[in-house]
Coordinates of C-alpha atoms in Angstrom, one line a residue:
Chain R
X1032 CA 42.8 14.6 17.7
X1033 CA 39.8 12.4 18.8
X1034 CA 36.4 13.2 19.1
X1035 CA 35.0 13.4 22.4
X1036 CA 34.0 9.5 23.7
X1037 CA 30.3 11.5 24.6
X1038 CA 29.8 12.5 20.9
X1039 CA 30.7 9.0 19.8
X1040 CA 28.5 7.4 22.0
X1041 CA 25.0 10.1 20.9
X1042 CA 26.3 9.6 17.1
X1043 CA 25.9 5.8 17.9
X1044 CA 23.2 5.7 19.7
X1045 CA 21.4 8.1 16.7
X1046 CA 22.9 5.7 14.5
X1047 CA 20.8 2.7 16.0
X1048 CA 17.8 5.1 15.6
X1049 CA 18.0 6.0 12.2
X1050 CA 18.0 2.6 10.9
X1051 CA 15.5 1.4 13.7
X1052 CA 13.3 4.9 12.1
X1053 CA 14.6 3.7 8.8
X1054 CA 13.3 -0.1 8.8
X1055 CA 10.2 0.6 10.2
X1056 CA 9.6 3.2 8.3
X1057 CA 9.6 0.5 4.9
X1058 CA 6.9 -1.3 6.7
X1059 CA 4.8 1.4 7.7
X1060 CA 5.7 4.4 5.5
X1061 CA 6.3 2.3 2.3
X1062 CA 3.7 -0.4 3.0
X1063 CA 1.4 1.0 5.1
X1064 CA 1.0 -2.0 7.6
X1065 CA 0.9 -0.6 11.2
X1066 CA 3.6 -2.0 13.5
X1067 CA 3.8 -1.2 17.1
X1068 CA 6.4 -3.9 18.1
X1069 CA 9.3 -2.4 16.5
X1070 CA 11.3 -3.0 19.7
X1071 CA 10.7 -6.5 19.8
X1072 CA 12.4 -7.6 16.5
X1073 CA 15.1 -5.1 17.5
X1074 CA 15.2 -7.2 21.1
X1075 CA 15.5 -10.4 18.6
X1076 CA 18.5 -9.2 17.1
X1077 CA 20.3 -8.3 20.3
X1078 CA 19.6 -11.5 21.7
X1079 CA 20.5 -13.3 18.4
X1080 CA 23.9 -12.5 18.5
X1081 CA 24.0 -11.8 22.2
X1082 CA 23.7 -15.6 22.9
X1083 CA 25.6 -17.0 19.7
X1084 CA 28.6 -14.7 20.7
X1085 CA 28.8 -15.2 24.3
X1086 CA 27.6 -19.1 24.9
X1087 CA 28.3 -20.6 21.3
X1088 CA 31.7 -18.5 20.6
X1089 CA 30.2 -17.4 17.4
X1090 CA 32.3 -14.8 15.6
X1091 CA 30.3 -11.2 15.5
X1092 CA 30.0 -10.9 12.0
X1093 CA 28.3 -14.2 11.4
X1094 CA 26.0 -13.3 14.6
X1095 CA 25.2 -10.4 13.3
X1096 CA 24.0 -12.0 10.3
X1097 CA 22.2 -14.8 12.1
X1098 CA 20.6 -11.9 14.1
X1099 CA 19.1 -10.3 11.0
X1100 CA 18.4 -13.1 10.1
X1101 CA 16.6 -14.7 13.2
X1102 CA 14.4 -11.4 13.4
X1103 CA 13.4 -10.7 10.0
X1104 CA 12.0 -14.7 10.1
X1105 CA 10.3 -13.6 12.9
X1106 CA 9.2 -10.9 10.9
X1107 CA 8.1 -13.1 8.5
X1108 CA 5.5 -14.4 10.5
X1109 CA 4.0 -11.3 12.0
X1110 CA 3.6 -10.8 7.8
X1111 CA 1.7 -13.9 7.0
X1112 CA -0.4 -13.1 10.2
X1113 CA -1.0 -9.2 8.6
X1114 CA -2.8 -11.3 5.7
X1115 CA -5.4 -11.9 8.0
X1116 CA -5.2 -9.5 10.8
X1117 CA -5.8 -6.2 9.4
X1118 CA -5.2 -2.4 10.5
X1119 CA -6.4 -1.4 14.5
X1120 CA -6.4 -5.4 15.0
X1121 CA -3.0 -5.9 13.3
X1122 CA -1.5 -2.8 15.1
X1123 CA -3.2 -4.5 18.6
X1124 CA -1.3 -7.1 17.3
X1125 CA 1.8 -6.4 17.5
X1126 CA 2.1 -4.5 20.6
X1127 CA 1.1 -8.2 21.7
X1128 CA 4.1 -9.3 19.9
X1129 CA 6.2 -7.0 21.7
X1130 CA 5.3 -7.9 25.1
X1131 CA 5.6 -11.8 24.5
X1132 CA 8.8 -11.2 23.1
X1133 CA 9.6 -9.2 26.2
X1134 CA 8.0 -11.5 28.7
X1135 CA 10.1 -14.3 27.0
X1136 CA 13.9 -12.6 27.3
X1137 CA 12.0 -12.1 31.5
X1138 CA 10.9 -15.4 31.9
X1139 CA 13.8 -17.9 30.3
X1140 CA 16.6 -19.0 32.0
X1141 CA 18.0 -19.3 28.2
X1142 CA 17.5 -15.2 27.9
X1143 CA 19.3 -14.8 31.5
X1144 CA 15.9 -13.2 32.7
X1145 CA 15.9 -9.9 34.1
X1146 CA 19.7 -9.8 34.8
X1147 CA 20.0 -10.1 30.7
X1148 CA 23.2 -11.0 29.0
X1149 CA 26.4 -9.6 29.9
X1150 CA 29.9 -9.6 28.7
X1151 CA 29.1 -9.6 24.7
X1152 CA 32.1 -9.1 22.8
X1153 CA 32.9 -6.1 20.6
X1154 CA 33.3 -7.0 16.7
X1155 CA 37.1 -7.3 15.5
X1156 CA 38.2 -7.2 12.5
X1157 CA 41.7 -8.3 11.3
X1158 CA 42.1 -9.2 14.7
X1159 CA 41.9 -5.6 16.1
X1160 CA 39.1 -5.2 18.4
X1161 CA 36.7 -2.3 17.7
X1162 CA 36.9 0.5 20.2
X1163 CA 34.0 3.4 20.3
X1164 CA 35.2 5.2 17.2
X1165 CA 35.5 1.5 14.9
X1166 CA 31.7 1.2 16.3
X1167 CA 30.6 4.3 14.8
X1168 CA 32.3 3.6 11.4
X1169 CA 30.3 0.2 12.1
X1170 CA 26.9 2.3 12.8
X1171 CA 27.7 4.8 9.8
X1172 CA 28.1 1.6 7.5
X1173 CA 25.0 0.1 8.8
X1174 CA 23.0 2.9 8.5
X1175 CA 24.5 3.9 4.4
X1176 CA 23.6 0.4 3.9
X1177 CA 20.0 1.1 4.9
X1178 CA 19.7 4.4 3.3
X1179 CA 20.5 2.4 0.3
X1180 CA 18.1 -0.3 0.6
X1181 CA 15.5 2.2 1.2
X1182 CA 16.2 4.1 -1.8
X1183 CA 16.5 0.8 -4.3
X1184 CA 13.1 0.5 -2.7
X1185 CA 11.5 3.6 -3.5
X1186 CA 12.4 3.5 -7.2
X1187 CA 11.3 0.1 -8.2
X1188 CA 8.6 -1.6 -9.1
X1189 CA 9.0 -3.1 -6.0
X1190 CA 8.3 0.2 -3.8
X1191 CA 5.5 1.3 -6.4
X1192 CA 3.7 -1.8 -5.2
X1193 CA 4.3 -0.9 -1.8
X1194 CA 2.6 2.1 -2.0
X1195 CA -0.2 1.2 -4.3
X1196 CA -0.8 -1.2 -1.1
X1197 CA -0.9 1.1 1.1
X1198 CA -3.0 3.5 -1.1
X1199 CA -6.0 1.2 -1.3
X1200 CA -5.2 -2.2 -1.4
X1201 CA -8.1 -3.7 -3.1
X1202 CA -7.4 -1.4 -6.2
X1203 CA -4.1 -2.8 -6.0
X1204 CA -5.2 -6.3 -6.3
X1205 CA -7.4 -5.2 -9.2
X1206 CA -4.3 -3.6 -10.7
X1207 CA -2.4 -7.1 -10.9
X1208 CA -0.5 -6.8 -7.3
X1209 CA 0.2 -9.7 -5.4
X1210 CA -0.6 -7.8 -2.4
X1211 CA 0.0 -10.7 0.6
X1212 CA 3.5 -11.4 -0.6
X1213 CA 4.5 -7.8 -0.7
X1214 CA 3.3 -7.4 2.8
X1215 CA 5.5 -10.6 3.7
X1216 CA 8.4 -9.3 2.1
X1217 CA 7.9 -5.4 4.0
X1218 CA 7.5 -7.3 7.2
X1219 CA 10.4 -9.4 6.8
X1220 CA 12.6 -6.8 5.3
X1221 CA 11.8 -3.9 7.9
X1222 CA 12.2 -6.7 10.8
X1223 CA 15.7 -7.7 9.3
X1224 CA 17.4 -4.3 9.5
X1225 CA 15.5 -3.8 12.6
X1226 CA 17.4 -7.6 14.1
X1227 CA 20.8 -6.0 12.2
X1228 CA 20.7 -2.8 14.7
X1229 CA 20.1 -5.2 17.8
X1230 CA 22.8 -6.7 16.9
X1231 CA 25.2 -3.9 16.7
X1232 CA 23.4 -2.5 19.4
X1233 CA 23.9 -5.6 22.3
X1234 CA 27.9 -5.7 20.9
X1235 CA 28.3 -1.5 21.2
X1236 CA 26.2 -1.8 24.8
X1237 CA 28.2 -5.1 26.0
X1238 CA 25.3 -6.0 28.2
X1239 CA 21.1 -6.3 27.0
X1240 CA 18.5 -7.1 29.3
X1241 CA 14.7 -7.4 28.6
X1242 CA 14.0 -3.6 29.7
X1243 CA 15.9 -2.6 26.1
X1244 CA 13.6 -4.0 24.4
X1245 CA 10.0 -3.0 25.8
X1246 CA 6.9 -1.0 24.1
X1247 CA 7.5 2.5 24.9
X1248 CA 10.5 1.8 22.5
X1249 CA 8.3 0.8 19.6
X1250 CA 6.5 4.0 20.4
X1251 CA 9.5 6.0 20.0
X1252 CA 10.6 4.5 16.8
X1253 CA 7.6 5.2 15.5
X1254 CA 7.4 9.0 16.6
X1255 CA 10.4 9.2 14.9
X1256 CA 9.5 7.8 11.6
X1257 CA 6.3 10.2 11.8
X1258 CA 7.6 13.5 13.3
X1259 CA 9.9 13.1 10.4
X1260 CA 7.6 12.1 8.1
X1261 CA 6.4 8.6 7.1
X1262 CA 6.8 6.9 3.5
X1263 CA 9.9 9.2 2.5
X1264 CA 13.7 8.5 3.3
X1265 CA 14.8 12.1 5.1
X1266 CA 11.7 12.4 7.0
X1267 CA 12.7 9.2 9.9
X1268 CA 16.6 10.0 9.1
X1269 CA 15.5 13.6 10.4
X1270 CA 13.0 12.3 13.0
X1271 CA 15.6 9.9 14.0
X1272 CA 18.5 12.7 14.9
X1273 CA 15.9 15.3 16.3
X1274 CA 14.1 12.5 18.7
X1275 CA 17.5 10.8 20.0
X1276 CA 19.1 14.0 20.4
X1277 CA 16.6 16.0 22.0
X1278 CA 16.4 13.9 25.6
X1279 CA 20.9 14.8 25.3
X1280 CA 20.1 17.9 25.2
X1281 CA 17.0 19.0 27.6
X1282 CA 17.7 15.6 30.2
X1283 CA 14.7 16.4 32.5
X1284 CA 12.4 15.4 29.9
X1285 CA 13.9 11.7 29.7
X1286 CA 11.2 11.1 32.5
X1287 CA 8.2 12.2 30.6
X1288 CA 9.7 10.8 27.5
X1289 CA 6.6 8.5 26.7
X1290 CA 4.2 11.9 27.6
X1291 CA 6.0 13.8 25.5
X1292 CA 6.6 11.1 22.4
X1293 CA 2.9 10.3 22.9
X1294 CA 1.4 13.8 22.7
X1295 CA 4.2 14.7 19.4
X1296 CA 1.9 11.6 18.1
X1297 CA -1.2 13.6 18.6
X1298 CA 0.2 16.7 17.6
X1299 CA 1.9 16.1 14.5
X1300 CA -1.6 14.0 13.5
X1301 CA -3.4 16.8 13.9
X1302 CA -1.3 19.5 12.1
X1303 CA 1.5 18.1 10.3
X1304 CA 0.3 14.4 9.2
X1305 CA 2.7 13.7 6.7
X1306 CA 5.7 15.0 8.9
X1307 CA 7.9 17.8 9.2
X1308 CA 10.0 16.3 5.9
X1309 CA 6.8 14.5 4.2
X1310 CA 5.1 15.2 0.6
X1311 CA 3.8 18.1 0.9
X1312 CA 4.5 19.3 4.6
X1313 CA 5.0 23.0 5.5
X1314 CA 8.9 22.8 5.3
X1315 CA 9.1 21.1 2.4
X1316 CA 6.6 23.3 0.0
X1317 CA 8.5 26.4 1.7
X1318 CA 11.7 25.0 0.6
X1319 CA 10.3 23.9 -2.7
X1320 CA 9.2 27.7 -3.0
X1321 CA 12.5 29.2 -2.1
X1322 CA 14.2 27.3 -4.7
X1323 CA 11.5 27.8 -7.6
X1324 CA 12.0 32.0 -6.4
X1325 CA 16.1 31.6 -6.8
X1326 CA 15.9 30.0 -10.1
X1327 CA 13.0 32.7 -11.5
X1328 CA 15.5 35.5 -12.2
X1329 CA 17.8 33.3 -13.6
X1330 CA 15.7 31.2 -16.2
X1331 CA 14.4 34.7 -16.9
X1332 CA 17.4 36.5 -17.6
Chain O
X654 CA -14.8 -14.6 -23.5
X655 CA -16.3 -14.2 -20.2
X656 CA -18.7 -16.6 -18.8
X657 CA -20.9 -16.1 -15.1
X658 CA -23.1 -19.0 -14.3
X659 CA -25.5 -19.4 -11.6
X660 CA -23.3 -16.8 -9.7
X661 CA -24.6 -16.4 -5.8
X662 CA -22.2 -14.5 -3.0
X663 CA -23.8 -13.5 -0.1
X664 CA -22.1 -11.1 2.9
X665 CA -22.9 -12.7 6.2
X666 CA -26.2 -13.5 6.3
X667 CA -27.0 -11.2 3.7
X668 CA -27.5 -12.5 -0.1
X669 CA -26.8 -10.2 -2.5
X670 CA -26.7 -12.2 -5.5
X671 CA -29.4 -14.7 -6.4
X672 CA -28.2 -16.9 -9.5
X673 CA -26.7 -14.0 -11.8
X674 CA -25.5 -15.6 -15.3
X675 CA -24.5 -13.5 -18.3
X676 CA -21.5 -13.8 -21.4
X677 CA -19.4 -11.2 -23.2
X678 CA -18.3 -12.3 -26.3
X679 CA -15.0 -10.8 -27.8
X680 CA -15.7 -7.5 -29.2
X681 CA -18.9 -7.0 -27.3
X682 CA -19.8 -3.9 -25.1
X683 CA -22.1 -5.5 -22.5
X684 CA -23.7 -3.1 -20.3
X685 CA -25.6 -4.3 -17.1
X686 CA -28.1 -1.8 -15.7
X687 CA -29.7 -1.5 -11.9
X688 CA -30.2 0.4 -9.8
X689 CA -28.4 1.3 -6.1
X690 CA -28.6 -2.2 -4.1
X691 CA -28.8 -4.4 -7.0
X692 CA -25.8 -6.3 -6.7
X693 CA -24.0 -4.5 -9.8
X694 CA -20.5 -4.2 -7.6
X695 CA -20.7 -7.3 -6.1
X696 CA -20.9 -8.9 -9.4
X697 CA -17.7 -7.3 -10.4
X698 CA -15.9 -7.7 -7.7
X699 CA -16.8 -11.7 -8.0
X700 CA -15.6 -11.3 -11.5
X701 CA -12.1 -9.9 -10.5
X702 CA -11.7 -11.9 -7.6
X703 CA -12.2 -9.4 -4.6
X704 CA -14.8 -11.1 -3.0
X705 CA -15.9 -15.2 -3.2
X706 CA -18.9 -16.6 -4.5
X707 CA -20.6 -18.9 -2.6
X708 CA -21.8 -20.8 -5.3
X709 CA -21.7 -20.9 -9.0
X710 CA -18.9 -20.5 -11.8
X711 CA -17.1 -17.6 -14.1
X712 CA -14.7 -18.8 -16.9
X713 CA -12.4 -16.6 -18.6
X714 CA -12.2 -18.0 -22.1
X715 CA -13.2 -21.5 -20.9
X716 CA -11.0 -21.9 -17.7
X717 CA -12.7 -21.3 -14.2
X718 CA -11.5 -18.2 -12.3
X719 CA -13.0 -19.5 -9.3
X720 CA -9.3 -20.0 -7.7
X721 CA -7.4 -17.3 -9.2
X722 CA -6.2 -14.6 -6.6
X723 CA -7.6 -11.5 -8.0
X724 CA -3.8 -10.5 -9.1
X725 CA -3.4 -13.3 -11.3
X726 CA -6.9 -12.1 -12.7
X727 CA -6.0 -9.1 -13.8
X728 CA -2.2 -10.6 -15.5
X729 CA -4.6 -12.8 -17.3
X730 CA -6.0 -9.6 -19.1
X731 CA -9.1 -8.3 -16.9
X732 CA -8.6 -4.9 -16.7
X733 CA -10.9 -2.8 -14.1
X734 CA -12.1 0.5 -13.8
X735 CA -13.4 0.8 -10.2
X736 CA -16.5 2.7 -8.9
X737 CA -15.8 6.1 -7.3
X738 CA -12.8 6.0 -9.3
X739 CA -10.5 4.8 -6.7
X740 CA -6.9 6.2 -8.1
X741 CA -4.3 5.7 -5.6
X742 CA -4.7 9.0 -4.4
X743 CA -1.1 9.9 -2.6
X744 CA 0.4 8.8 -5.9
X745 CA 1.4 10.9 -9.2
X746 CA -0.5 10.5 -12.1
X747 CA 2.5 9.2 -13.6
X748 CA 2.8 6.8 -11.0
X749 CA -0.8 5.6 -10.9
X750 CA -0.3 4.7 -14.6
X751 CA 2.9 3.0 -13.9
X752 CA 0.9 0.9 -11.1
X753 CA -1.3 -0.3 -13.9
X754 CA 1.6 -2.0 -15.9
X755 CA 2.2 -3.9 -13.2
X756 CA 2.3 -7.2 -14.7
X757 CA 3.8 -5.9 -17.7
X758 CA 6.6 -4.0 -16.1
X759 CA 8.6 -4.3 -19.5
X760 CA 10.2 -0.3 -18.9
X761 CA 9.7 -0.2 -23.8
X762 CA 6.0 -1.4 -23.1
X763 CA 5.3 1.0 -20.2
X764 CA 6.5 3.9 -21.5
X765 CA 5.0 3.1 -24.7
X766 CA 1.3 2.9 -22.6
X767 CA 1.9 5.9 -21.0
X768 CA 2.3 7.6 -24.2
X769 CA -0.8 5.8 -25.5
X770 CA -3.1 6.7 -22.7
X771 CA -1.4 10.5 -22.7
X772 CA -2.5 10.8 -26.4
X773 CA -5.7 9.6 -25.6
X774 CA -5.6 12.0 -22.3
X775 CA -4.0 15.3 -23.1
X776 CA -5.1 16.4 -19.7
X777 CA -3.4 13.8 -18.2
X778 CA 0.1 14.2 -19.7
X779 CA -0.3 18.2 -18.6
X780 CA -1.1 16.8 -14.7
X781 CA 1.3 13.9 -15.1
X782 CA 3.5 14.9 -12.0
X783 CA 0.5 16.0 -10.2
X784 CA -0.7 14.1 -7.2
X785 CA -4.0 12.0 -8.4
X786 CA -6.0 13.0 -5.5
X787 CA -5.9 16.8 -6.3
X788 CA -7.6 15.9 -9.9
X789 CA -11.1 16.7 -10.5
X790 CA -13.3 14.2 -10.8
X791 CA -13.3 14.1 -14.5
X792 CA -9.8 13.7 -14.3
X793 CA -9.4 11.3 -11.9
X794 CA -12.1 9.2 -14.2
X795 CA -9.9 9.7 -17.3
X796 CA -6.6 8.3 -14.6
X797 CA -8.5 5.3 -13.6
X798 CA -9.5 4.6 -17.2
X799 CA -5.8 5.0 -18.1
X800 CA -4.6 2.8 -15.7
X801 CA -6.8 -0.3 -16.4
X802 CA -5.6 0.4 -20.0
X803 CA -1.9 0.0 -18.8
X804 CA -2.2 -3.4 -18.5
X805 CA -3.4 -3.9 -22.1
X806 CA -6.8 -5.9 -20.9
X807 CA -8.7 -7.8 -23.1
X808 CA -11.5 -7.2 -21.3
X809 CA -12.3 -4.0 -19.2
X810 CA -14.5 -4.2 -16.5
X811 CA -16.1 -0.4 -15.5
X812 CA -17.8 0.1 -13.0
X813 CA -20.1 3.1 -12.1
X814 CA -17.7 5.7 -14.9
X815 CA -20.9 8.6 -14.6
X816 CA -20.8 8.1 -10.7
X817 CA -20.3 11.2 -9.4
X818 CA -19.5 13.1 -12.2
X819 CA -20.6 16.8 -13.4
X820 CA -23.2 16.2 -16.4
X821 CA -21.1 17.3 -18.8
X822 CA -18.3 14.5 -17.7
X823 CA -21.3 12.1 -17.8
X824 CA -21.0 12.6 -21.8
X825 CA -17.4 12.9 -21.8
X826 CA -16.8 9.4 -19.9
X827 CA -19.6 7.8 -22.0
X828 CA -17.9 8.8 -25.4
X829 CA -14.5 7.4 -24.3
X830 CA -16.1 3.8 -23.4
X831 CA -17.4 4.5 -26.9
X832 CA -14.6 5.6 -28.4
X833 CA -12.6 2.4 -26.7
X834 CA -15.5 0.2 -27.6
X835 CA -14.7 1.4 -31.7
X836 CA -11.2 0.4 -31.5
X837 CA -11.7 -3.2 -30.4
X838 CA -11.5 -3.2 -26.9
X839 CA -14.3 -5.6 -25.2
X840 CA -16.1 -3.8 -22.4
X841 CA -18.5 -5.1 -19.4
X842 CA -19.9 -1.9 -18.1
X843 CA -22.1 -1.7 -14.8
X844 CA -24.1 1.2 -14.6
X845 CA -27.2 3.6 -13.0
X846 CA -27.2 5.3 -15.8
X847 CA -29.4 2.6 -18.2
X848 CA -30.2 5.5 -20.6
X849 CA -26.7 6.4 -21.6
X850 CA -25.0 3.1 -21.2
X851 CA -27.5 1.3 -23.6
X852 CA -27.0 4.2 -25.8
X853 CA -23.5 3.0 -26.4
X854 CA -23.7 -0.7 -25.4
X855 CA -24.2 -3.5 -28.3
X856 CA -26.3 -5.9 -25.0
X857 CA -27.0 -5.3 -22.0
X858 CA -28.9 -7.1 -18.9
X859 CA -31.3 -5.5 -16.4
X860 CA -29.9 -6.8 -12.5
X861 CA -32.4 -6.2 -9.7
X862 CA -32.7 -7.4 -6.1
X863 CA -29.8 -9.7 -6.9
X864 CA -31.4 -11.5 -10.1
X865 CA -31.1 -11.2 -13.6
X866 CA -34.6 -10.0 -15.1
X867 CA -34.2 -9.3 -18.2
X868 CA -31.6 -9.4 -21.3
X869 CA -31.3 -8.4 -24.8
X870 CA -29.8 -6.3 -26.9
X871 CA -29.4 -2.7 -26.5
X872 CA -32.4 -1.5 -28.7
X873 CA -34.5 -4.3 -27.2
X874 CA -34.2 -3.1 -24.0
X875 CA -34.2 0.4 -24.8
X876 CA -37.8 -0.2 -26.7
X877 CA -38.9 -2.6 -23.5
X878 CA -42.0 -0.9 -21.6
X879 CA -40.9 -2.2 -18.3
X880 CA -37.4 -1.0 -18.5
X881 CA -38.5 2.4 -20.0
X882 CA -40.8 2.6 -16.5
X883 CA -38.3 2.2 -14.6
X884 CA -35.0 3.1 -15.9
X885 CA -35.2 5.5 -18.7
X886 CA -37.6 7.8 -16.5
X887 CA -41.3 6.8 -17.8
X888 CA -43.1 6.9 -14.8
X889 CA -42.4 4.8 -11.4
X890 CA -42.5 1.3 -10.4
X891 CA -39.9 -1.5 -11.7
X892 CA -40.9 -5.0 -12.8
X893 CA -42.3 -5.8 -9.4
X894 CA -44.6 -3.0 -9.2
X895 CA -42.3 -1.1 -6.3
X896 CA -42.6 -4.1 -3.8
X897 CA -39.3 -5.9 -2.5
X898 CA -39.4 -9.6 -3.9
X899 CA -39.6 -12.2 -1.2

């Protein structure tokens, strides 16, 4: 008995999103850089293994790798400019980013232009061809994969850096933190798994063009990694599923998307800043309370 | 140990340092006194890197800092204690410690510093998986402290540790940069508060308007007229009779 081709395609699609929330969410929620280009570095991944597949005959696997690897390079960059450029200017920054990326894929014949790249093959894999359901194992792996990097993240040295960065940086520095590589390394990590969805995504989609790619994207990765909470691993993961799963289910908001994603910005700012599944948020401390009330009787007992 | 010579920074336009030079020798407490707009801060901060001189030198036991990134700084063995306290707020206590072992990182040696700082912090080890910003001041002085001690500095640069604090902390921070002081630890303090820090400091050097005025030791200072005037609350005026320096 198979699941439903529509299920499939949303558990994708969510998929994508989570590790899109995911990866972003080690650059701004770990790190604390801003980053409103998201979309762009995903784009650069698509593209990546877009054109290697379909004009170099390059297989997907090793396109997929050349895609994470293409963006998070990219990404690279946009980190040693984040050592100069810093907070409103390096957010300002990387919507720039975004839209030259953009206007790029529009403008060169290489990137097709506006009719984008068509006919990319699916991934195959002991010379079976992946249908919908081998793309979600693909997705599922992909996204297990991130979960994981995240959490070797949060427990190192590595992530306590991180955060001591995004704390107060200068204090950092004072505390013995080589504080312009780890922004490097956030940038080029978060970009990489960001160029690893495109990848999947432009094979899963068969066709990209430029559109894909654009800022009100970035804007909706980022509502996701906030409505779910920034800096922790279940807050995008949750932000992710609610955000790509709410325009499924109530369609005539897909038209106001960006009016609604852009006032939940506001919103959760103003009430819920560290997201419905951040430190301290109303749900967690509620749940944290229901558990420390189940335990009571028994530790008493 | 520490050497600063002919040390100017300006910001912009604005020159906030004039030509500061001073030495702490190993062992020493050293305190430098001023008041708000001195330069105290900036001094630091030139010491540990976080902002660039324009002119002038600081060696760290005979080698010039002048191109070390401030990280490298503090592996070298300066430890800090900044002003206002500055704990990574979102993080535990725990974790703020951790931070502090940075360049150690050695998992024996920093639990060993944690359990060295929580004997030396009882408080601390009760609040250890409490979030630093929800610590009281006092607390929050007693983190920093800890966390510049993490890195097992050989010297320890604090800046401002009354700042801010109820009276009674006052005493309480002043007796643990005593009580460090006992055990070895070489200390450059920066401080407002001239009458308690030369209470506990073995030198010390009056900074105003940028410059270096005076220097001595402790009980010198604390017997000098002029700095009795104006910093141990004998009357008003300074060394320039209240009027700016050109």
């Amino acid at each position: 008995m198979a699941i439903p081709a529509y299920y499939v395609t949303v558990g994708i699609v969510t998929g994508i999103y989570i590790i899109l929330a995911l990866s972003l969410n080690i650059i701004t929620g770990f790190a604390g850089q801003p980053n409103l280009g998201h979309a762009a570095f995903f784009g650069i991944g698509a593209y990546t293994l877009a054109i290697l597949t379909t004009q170099f005959g390059m297989s997907f696997w090793l396109a997929l790798l050349a895609a994470a690897v293409a963006s998070g390079a990219v990404g690279s960059i946009l980190g040693l400019i984040s050592l100069r450029v810093r907070e409103d200017f390096l957010a300002i920054t990387t919507i720039g980013i975004n839209f030259v990326v953009v206007s790029i894929f529009l403008y060169h014949p290489f990137f097709g232009q506006a009719f984008g790249i068509g006919g990319i093959p699916a991934p195959s894999l002991f010379g079976v061809a992946f249908g919908r359901t081998g793309f979600l194992a693909l997705v599922a792996a992909a996204v297990l994969l991130v979960v994981w990097v995240s959490r070797r993240i949060e427990g190192s040295w590595f992530g306590l850096a991180l955060e001591s960065l995004r704390e107060d940086e200068a204090a950092a520095e004072a505390a013995g933190i080589d504080t312009r590589r780890f922004k490097v390394i956030a940038f080029t990590l978060g970009t990489a798994l960001a160029g690893l969805a495109g990848g999947i995504y432009a094979s899963f989609m068969t066709f990209i063009s430029p559109g894909d790619f654009t800022f009100p994207l970035s804007i909706t990765i980022l509502c996701m990694a906030v409505v779910g909470g920034l800096g922790t691993i279940r807050g995008p993961v949750a932000g992710a599923v609610i955000l790509s799963l709410a325009p499924e289910i109530f369609r005539f908001v897909m038209d106001y998307r960006l009016l609604v994603y852009g006032g939940l910005l506001v919103l959760m700012m103003r009430v819920q800043p560290t997201g419905l599944l951040g430190r301290d948020s109303v749900l967690v401390r509620r749940w944290q309370r229901l558990i420390a009330h189940r335990r009571r009787p028994l530790s008493a007992s | 140990m520490l050497e600063v010579r002919d040390l100017h920074v300006a910001y912009g336009e604005v020159r906030v340092l004039h030509g500061v030079s001073l030495t702490v020798q190993r062992g020493e407490l050293v305190a430098v006194i001023g008041a708000n707009g001195a330069g105290k801060t900036t001094m630091m901060k030139s010491i540990l890197g976080l902002v660039t001189p324009d002119a002038g030198d600081i060696r760290w036991n005979g080698q010039s800092l002048m191109r070390v990134p401030p990280w490298a700084r503090a592996a070298a063995g300066i430890g800090y204690v900044p002003e206002g306290r500055r704990v990574f707020p979102g993080l535990t206590v725990e974790q703020n410690l951790r931070m502090g072992a940075y360049p150690v990182r050695n998992p024996r040696e920093v639990q060993a510093g944690i359990d060295e700082v929580y004997a030396l912090f009882p408080r601390l080890a009760e609040r250890r998986r409490q979030r630093a910003g929800t610590l009281s001041g006092g607390e929050q002085q007693m983190l920093a402290i800890g966390r510049a001690l993490m890195n097992r500095p050989r010297l320890l640069l604090i800046d401002e540790v009354s700042m801010g604090l109820m009276p009674i902390m006052v005493q309480r921070a002043f007796d643990i940069v005593k009580s460090l002081h006992e055990q070895g630890m070489t200390i450059l303090l920066v401080e407002q508060n001239a009458r308690q820090a030369l209470a506990v400091a073995d030198r010390g050097y009056v900074l105003e308007l940028g410059r270096i005025v005076l220097a001595g030791t402790a009980a010198q200072l604390q017997s000098d007229p002029r700095v009795q005037a104006a910093y141990l609350g004998g009357g008003s005026g300074g060394f320039h009779d209240g009027r700016p320096r050109a």
